[in-house]
PDB file of C-alpha atoms in Angstrom:
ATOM      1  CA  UNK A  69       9.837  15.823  -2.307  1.00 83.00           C
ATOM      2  CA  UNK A  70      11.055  12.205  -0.571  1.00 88.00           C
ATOM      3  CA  UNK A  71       8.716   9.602   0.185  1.00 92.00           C
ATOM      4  CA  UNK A  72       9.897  10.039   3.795  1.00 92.00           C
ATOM      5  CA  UNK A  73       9.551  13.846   3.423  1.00 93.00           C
ATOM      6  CA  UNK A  74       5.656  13.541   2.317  1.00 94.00           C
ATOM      7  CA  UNK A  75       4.873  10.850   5.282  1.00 95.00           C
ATOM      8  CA  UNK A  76       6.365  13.570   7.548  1.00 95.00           C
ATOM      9  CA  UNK A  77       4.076  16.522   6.777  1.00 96.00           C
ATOM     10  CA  UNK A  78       0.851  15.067   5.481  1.00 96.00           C
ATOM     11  CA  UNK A  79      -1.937  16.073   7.659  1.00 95.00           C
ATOM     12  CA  UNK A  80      -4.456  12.874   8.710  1.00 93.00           C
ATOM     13  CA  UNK A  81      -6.705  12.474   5.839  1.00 94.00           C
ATOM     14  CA  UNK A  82      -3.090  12.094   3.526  1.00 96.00           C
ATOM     15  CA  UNK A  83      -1.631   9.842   6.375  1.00 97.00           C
ATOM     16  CA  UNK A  84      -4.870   7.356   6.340  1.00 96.00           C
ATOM     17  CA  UNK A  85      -5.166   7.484   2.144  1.00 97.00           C
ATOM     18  CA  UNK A  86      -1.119   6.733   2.083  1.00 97.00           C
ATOM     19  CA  UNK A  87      -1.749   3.554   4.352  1.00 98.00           C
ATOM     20  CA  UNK A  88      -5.118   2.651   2.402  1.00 98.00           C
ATOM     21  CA  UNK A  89      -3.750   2.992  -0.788  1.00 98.00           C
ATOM     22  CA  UNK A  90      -0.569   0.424  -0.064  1.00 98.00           C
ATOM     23  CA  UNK A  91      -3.450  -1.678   1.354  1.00 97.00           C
ATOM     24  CA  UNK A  92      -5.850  -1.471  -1.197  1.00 97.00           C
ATOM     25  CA  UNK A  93      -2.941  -2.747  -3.507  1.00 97.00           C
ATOM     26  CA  UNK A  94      -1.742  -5.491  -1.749  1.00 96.00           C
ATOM     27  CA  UNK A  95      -5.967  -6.577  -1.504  1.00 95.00           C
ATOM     28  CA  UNK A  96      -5.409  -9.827  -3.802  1.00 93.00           C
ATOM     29  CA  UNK A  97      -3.070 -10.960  -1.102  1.00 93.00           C
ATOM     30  CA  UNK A  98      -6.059 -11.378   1.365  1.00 92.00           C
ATOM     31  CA  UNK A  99      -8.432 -12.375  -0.905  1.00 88.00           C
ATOM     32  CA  UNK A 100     -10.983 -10.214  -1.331  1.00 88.00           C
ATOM     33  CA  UNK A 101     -12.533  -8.622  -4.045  1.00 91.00           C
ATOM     34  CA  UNK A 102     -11.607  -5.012  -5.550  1.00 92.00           C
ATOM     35  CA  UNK A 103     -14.588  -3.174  -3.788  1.00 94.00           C
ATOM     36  CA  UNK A 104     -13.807  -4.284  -0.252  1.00 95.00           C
ATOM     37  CA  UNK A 105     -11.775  -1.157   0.759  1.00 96.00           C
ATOM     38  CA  UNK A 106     -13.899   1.428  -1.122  1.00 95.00           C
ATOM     39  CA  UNK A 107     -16.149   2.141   2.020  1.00 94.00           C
ATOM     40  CA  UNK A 108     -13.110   3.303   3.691  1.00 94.00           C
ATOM     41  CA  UNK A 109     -12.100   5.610   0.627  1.00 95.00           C
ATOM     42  CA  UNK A 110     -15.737   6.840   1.091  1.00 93.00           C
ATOM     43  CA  UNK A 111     -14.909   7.521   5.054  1.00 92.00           C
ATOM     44  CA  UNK A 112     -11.652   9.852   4.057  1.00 92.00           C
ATOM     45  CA  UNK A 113     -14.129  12.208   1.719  1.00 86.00           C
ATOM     46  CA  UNK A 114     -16.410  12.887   4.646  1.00 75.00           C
ATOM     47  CA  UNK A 115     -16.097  16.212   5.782  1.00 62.00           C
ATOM     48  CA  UNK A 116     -16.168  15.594   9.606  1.00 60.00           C
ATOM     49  CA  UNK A 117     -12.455  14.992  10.866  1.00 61.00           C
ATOM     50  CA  UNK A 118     -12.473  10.746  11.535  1.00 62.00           C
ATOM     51  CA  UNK A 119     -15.692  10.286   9.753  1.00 71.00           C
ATOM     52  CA  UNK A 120     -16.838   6.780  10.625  1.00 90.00           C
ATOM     53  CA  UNK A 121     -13.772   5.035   9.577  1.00 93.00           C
ATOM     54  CA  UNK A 122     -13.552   3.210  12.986  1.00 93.00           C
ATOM     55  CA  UNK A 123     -17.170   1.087  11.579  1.00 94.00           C
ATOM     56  CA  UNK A 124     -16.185   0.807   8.008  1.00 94.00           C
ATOM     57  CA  UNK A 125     -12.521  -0.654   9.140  1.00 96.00           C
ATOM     58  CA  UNK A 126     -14.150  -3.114  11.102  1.00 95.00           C
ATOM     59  CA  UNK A 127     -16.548  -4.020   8.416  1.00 95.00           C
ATOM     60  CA  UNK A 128     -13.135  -4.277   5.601  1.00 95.00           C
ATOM     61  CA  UNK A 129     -11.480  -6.756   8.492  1.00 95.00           C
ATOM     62  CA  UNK A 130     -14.375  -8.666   8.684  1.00 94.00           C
ATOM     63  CA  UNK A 131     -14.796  -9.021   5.272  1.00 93.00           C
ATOM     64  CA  UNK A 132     -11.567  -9.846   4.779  1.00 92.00           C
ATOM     65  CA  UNK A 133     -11.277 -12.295   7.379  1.00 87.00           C
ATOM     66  CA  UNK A 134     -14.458 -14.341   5.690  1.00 84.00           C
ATOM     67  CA  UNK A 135     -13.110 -14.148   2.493  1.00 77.00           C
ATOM     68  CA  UNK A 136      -8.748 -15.814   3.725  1.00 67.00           C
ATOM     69  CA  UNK A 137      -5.948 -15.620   1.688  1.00 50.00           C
ATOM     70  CA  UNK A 138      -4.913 -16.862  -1.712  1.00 47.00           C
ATOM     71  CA  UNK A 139      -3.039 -20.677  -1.478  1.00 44.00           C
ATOM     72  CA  UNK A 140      -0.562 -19.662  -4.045  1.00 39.00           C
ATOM     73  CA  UNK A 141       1.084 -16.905  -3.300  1.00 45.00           C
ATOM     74  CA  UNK A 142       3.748 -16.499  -1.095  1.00 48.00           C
ATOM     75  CA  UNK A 143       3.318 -16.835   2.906  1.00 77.00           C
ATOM     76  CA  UNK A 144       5.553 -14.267   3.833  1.00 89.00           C
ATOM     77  CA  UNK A 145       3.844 -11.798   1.506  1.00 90.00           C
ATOM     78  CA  UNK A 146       0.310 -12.655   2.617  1.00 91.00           C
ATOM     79  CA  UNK A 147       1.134 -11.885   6.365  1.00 92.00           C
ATOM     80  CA  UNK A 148       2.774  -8.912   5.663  1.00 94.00           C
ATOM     81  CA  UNK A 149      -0.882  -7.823   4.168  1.00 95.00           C
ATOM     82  CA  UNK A 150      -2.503  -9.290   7.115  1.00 94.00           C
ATOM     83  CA  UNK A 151      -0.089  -7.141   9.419  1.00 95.00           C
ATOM     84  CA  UNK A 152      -1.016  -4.505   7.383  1.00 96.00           C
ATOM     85  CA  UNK A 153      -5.103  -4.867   7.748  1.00 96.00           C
ATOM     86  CA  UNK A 154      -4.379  -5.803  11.624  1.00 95.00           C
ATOM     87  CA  UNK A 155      -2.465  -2.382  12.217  1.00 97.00           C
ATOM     88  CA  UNK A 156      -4.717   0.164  11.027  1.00 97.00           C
ATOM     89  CA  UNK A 157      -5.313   2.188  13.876  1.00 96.00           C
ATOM     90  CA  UNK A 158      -9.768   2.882  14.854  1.00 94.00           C
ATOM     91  CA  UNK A 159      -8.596   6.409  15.083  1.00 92.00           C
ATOM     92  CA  UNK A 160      -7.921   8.536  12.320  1.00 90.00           C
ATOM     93  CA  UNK A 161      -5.635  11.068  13.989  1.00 91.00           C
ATOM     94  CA  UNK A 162      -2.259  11.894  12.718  1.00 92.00           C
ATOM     95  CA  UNK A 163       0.115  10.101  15.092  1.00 94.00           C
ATOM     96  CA  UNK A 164      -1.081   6.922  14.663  1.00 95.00           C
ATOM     97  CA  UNK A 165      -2.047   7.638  10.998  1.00 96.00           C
ATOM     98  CA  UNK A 166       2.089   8.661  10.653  1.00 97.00           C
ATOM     99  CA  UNK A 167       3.263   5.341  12.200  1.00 96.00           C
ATOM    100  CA  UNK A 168       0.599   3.194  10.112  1.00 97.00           C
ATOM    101  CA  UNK A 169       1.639   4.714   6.811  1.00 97.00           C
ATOM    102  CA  UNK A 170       5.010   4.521   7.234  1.00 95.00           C
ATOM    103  CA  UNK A 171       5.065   0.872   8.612  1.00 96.00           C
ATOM    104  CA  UNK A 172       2.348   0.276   5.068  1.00 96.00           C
ATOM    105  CA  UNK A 173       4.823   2.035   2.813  1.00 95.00           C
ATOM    106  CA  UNK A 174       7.645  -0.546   4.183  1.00 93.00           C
ATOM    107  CA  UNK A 175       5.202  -3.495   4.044  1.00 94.00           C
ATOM    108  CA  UNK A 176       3.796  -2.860   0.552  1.00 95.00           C
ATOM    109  CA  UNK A 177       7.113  -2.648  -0.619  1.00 92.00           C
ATOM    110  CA  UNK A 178       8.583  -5.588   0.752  1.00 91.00           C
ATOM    111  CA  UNK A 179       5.396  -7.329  -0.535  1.00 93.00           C
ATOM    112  CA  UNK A 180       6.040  -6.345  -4.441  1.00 92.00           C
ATOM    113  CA  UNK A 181       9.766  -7.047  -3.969  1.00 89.00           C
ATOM    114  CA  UNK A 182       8.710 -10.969  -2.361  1.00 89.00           C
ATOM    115  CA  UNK A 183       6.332 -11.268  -5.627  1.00 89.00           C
ATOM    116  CA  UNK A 184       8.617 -10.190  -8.081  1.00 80.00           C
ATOM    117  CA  UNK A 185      12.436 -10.312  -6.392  1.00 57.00           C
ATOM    118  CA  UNK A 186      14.993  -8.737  -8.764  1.00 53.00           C
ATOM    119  CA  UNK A 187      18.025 -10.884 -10.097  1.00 41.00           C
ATOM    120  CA  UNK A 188      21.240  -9.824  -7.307  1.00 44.00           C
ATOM    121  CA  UNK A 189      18.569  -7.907  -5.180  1.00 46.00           C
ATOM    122  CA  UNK A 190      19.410  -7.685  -1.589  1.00 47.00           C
ATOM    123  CA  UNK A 191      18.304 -10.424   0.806  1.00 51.00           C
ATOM    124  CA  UNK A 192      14.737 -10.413   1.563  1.00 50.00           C
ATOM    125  CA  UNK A 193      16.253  -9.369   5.877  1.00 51.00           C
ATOM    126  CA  UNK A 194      18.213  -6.757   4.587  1.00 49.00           C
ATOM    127  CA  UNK A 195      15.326  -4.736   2.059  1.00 54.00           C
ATOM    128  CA  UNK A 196      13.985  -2.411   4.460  1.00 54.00           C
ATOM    129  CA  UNK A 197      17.608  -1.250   5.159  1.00 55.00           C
ATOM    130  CA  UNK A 198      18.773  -0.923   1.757  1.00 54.00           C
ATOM    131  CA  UNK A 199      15.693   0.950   0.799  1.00 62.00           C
ATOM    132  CA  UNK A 200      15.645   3.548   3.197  1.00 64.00           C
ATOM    133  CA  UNK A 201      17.853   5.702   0.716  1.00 61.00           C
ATOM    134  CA  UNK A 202      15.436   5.652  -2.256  1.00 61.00           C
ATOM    135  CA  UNK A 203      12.548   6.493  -0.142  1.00 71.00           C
ATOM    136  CA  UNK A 204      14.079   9.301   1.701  1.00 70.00           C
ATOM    137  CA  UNK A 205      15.710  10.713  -1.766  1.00 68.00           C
ATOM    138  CA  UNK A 206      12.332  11.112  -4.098  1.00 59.00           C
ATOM    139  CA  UNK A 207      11.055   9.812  -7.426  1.00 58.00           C
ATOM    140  CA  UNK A 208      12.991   6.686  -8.392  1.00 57.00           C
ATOM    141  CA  UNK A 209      15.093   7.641 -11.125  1.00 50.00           C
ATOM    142  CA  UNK A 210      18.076   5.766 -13.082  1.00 44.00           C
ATOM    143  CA  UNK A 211      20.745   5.198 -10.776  1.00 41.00           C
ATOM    144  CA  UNK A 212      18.624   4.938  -7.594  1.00 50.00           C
ATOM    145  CA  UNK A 213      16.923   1.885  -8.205  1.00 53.00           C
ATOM    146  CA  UNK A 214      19.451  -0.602  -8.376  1.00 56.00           C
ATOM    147  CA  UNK A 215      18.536  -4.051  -6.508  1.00 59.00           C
ATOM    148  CA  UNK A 216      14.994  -2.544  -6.975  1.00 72.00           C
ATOM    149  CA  UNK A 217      12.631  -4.866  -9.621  1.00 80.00           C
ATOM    150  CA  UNK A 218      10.747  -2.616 -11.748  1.00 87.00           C
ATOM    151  CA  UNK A 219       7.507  -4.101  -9.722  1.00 90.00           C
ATOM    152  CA  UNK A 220       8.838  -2.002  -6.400  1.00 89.00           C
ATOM    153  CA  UNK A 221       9.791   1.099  -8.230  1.00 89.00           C
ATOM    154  CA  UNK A 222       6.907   1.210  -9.626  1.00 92.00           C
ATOM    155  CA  UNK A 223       4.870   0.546  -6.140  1.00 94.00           C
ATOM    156  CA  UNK A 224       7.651   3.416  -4.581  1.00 93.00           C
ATOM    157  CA  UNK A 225       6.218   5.959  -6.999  1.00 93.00           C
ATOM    158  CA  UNK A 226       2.184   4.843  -6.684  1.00 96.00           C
ATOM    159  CA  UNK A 227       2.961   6.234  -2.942  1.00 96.00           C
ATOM    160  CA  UNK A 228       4.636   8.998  -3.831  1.00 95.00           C
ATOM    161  CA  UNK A 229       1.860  10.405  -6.505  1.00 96.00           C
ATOM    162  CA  UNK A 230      -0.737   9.087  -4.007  1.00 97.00           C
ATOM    163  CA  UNK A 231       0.623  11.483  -1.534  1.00 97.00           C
ATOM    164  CA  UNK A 232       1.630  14.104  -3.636  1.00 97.00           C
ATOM    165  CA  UNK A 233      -2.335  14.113  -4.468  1.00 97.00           C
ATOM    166  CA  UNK A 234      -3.696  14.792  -0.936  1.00 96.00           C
ATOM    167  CA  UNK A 235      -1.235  17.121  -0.173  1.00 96.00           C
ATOM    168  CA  UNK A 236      -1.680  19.082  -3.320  1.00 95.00           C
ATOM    169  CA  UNK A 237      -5.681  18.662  -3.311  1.00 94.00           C
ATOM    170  CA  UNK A 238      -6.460  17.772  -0.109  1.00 89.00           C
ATOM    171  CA  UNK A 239      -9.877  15.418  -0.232  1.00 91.00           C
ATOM    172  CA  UNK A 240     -10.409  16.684  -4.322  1.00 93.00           C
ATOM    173  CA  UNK A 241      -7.521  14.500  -4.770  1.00 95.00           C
ATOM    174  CA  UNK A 242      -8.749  11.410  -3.384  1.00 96.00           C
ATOM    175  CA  UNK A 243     -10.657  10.293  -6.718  1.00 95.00           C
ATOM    176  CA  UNK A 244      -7.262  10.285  -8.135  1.00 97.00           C
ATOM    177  CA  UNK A 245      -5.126   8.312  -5.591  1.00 97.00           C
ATOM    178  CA  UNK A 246      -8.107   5.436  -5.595  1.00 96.00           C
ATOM    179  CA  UNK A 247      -7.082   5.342  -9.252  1.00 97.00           C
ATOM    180  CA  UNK A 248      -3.735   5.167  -8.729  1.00 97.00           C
ATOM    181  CA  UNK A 249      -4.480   2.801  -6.562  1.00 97.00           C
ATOM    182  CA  UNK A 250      -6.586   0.674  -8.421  1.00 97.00           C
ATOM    183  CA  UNK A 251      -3.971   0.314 -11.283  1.00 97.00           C
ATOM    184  CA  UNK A 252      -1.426  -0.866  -8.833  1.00 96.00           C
ATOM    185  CA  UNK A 253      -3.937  -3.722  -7.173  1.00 96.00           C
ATOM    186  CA  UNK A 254      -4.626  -5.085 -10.797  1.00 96.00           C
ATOM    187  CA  UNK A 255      -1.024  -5.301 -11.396  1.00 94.00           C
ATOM    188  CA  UNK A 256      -0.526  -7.068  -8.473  1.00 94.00           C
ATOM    189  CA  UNK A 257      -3.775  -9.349  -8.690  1.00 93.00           C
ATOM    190  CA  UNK A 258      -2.141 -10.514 -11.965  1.00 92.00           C
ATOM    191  CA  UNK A 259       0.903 -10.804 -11.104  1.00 90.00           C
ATOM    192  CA  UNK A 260      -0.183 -13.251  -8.394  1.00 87.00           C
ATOM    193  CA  UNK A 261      -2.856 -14.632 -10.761  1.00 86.00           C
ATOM    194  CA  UNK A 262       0.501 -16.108 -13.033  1.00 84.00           C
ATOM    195  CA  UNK A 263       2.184 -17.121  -9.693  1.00 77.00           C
ATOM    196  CA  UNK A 264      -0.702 -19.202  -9.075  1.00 74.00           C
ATOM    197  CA  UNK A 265      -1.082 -20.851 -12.139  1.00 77.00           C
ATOM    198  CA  UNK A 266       3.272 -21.137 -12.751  1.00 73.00           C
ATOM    199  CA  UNK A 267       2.513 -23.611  -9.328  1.00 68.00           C
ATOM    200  CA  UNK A 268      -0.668 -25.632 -10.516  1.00 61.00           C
TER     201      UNK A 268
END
C-alpha cells in the first residue's frame, strides 16, 4: 500500500504516530535531546482516545523552545522542523491528525532531501511536486527513486513501515515505530553532526 494510501485510512492513534515519528526524526534539527518526544509516544499507548497529549505537546514545545536550534545546519531545514512542532494539532482526532501527518510526511522529506540533496535532483521549489508520485505509488523501489538521495528514500520508507505498524498492530505496534524512529533521528543527528563540523 502507498504512502498516500496509508495516511488516508489510518485511524487517529496511526495519524498522530505518522506525524510524531517524522518529528521525532527531524529532533536534532531543534535541538533537543533524543528523549524529548518520548512523553508523547507514552500519550499514543494510553488507552483513553486523546490521552493527555494536549499537556505532554505543550511540555515537548516548551522544551524545545528552551533548548533552539543547531547553528550549523541549514535554515530552511530547521524551520521546516519548527513548522512541524508549531502544527501539531492539541487534539488528537483524525481530521486534524490526517492534515498534520500528511503536511509532516512532506516536511520530513523535504528536510532529508535539504541535508543530503542528490546530484541532478529537482530544485528544492519543485520537490514536493515531483514527489507526489513515489509517495502515492508504495515502497521505493529501483526505478522510482530517481532525483531521490538515498537519505529521502530511506526517510519515505521509515513512514511507510511506521504506518504499516499501527495499522497492522494498532497500539502493540507502537514499540516498533519508536524504533524505527529512533534509527532514523540518529541518522539524521549525524548526518548534521558532519555538516556541522564540514563548516567549523
Amino acid at each position: 500500500m502507498s504512502l498516500v494510501e496509508l495516511i488516508a485510512q489510518a485511524d487517529e492513534r496511526g495519524l498522530a504516530a505518522g506525524g510524531l515519528a517524522c518529528l521525532d526524526r527531524c529532533v536534532p534539527l531543534l535541538g533537543g535531546d533524543d528523549e524529548v518526544l518520548r512523553p508523547l509516544w507514552g500519550s499514543l499507548a494510553d488507552g483513553a482516545p486523546g490521552g493527555d497529549w494536549a499537556e505532554r505537546l505543550q511540555q515537548a514545545r516548551g522544551a524545545l523552545e528552551a533548548a533552539g536550534g543547531e547553528e550549523a545546519v541549514e535554515d530552511e531545514a530547521a524551520l521546516l522542523a519548527r513548522r512541524m512542532l508549531a502544527a501539531a494539532p492539541a487534539d488528537r482526532s483524525a481530521p486534524g491528525m490526517r492534515r498534520w501527518a500528511d503536511a509532516c510526511s512532506v516536511a520530513s522529506l523535504q528536510i532529508h532531501r535539504l541535508l543530503d540533496p542528490a546530484e541532478g535532483a529537482a530544485p528544492a521549489d519543485s520537490f514536493p511536486q515531483a514527489l507526489h508520485s513515489v509517495r502515492a505509488g508504495g515502497t521505493p523501489v529501483e526505478g522510482r527513486t530517481e532525483g531521490m538521495s538515498p537519505l529521502v528514500a530511506a526517510e519515505l520508507r521509515r513512514q511507510i513501515t511506521v504506518l504499516e505498524l499501527l495499522a497492522g498492530h494498532g497500539p502493540a505496534g507502537l514499540r516498533q515505530a519508536l524504533e524505527v524512529s529512533t534509527e532514523g533521528r540518529r541518522v539524521l543527528r549525524a548526518v548534521v553532526s558532519r555538516r556541522a563540523r564540514s563548516r567549523a
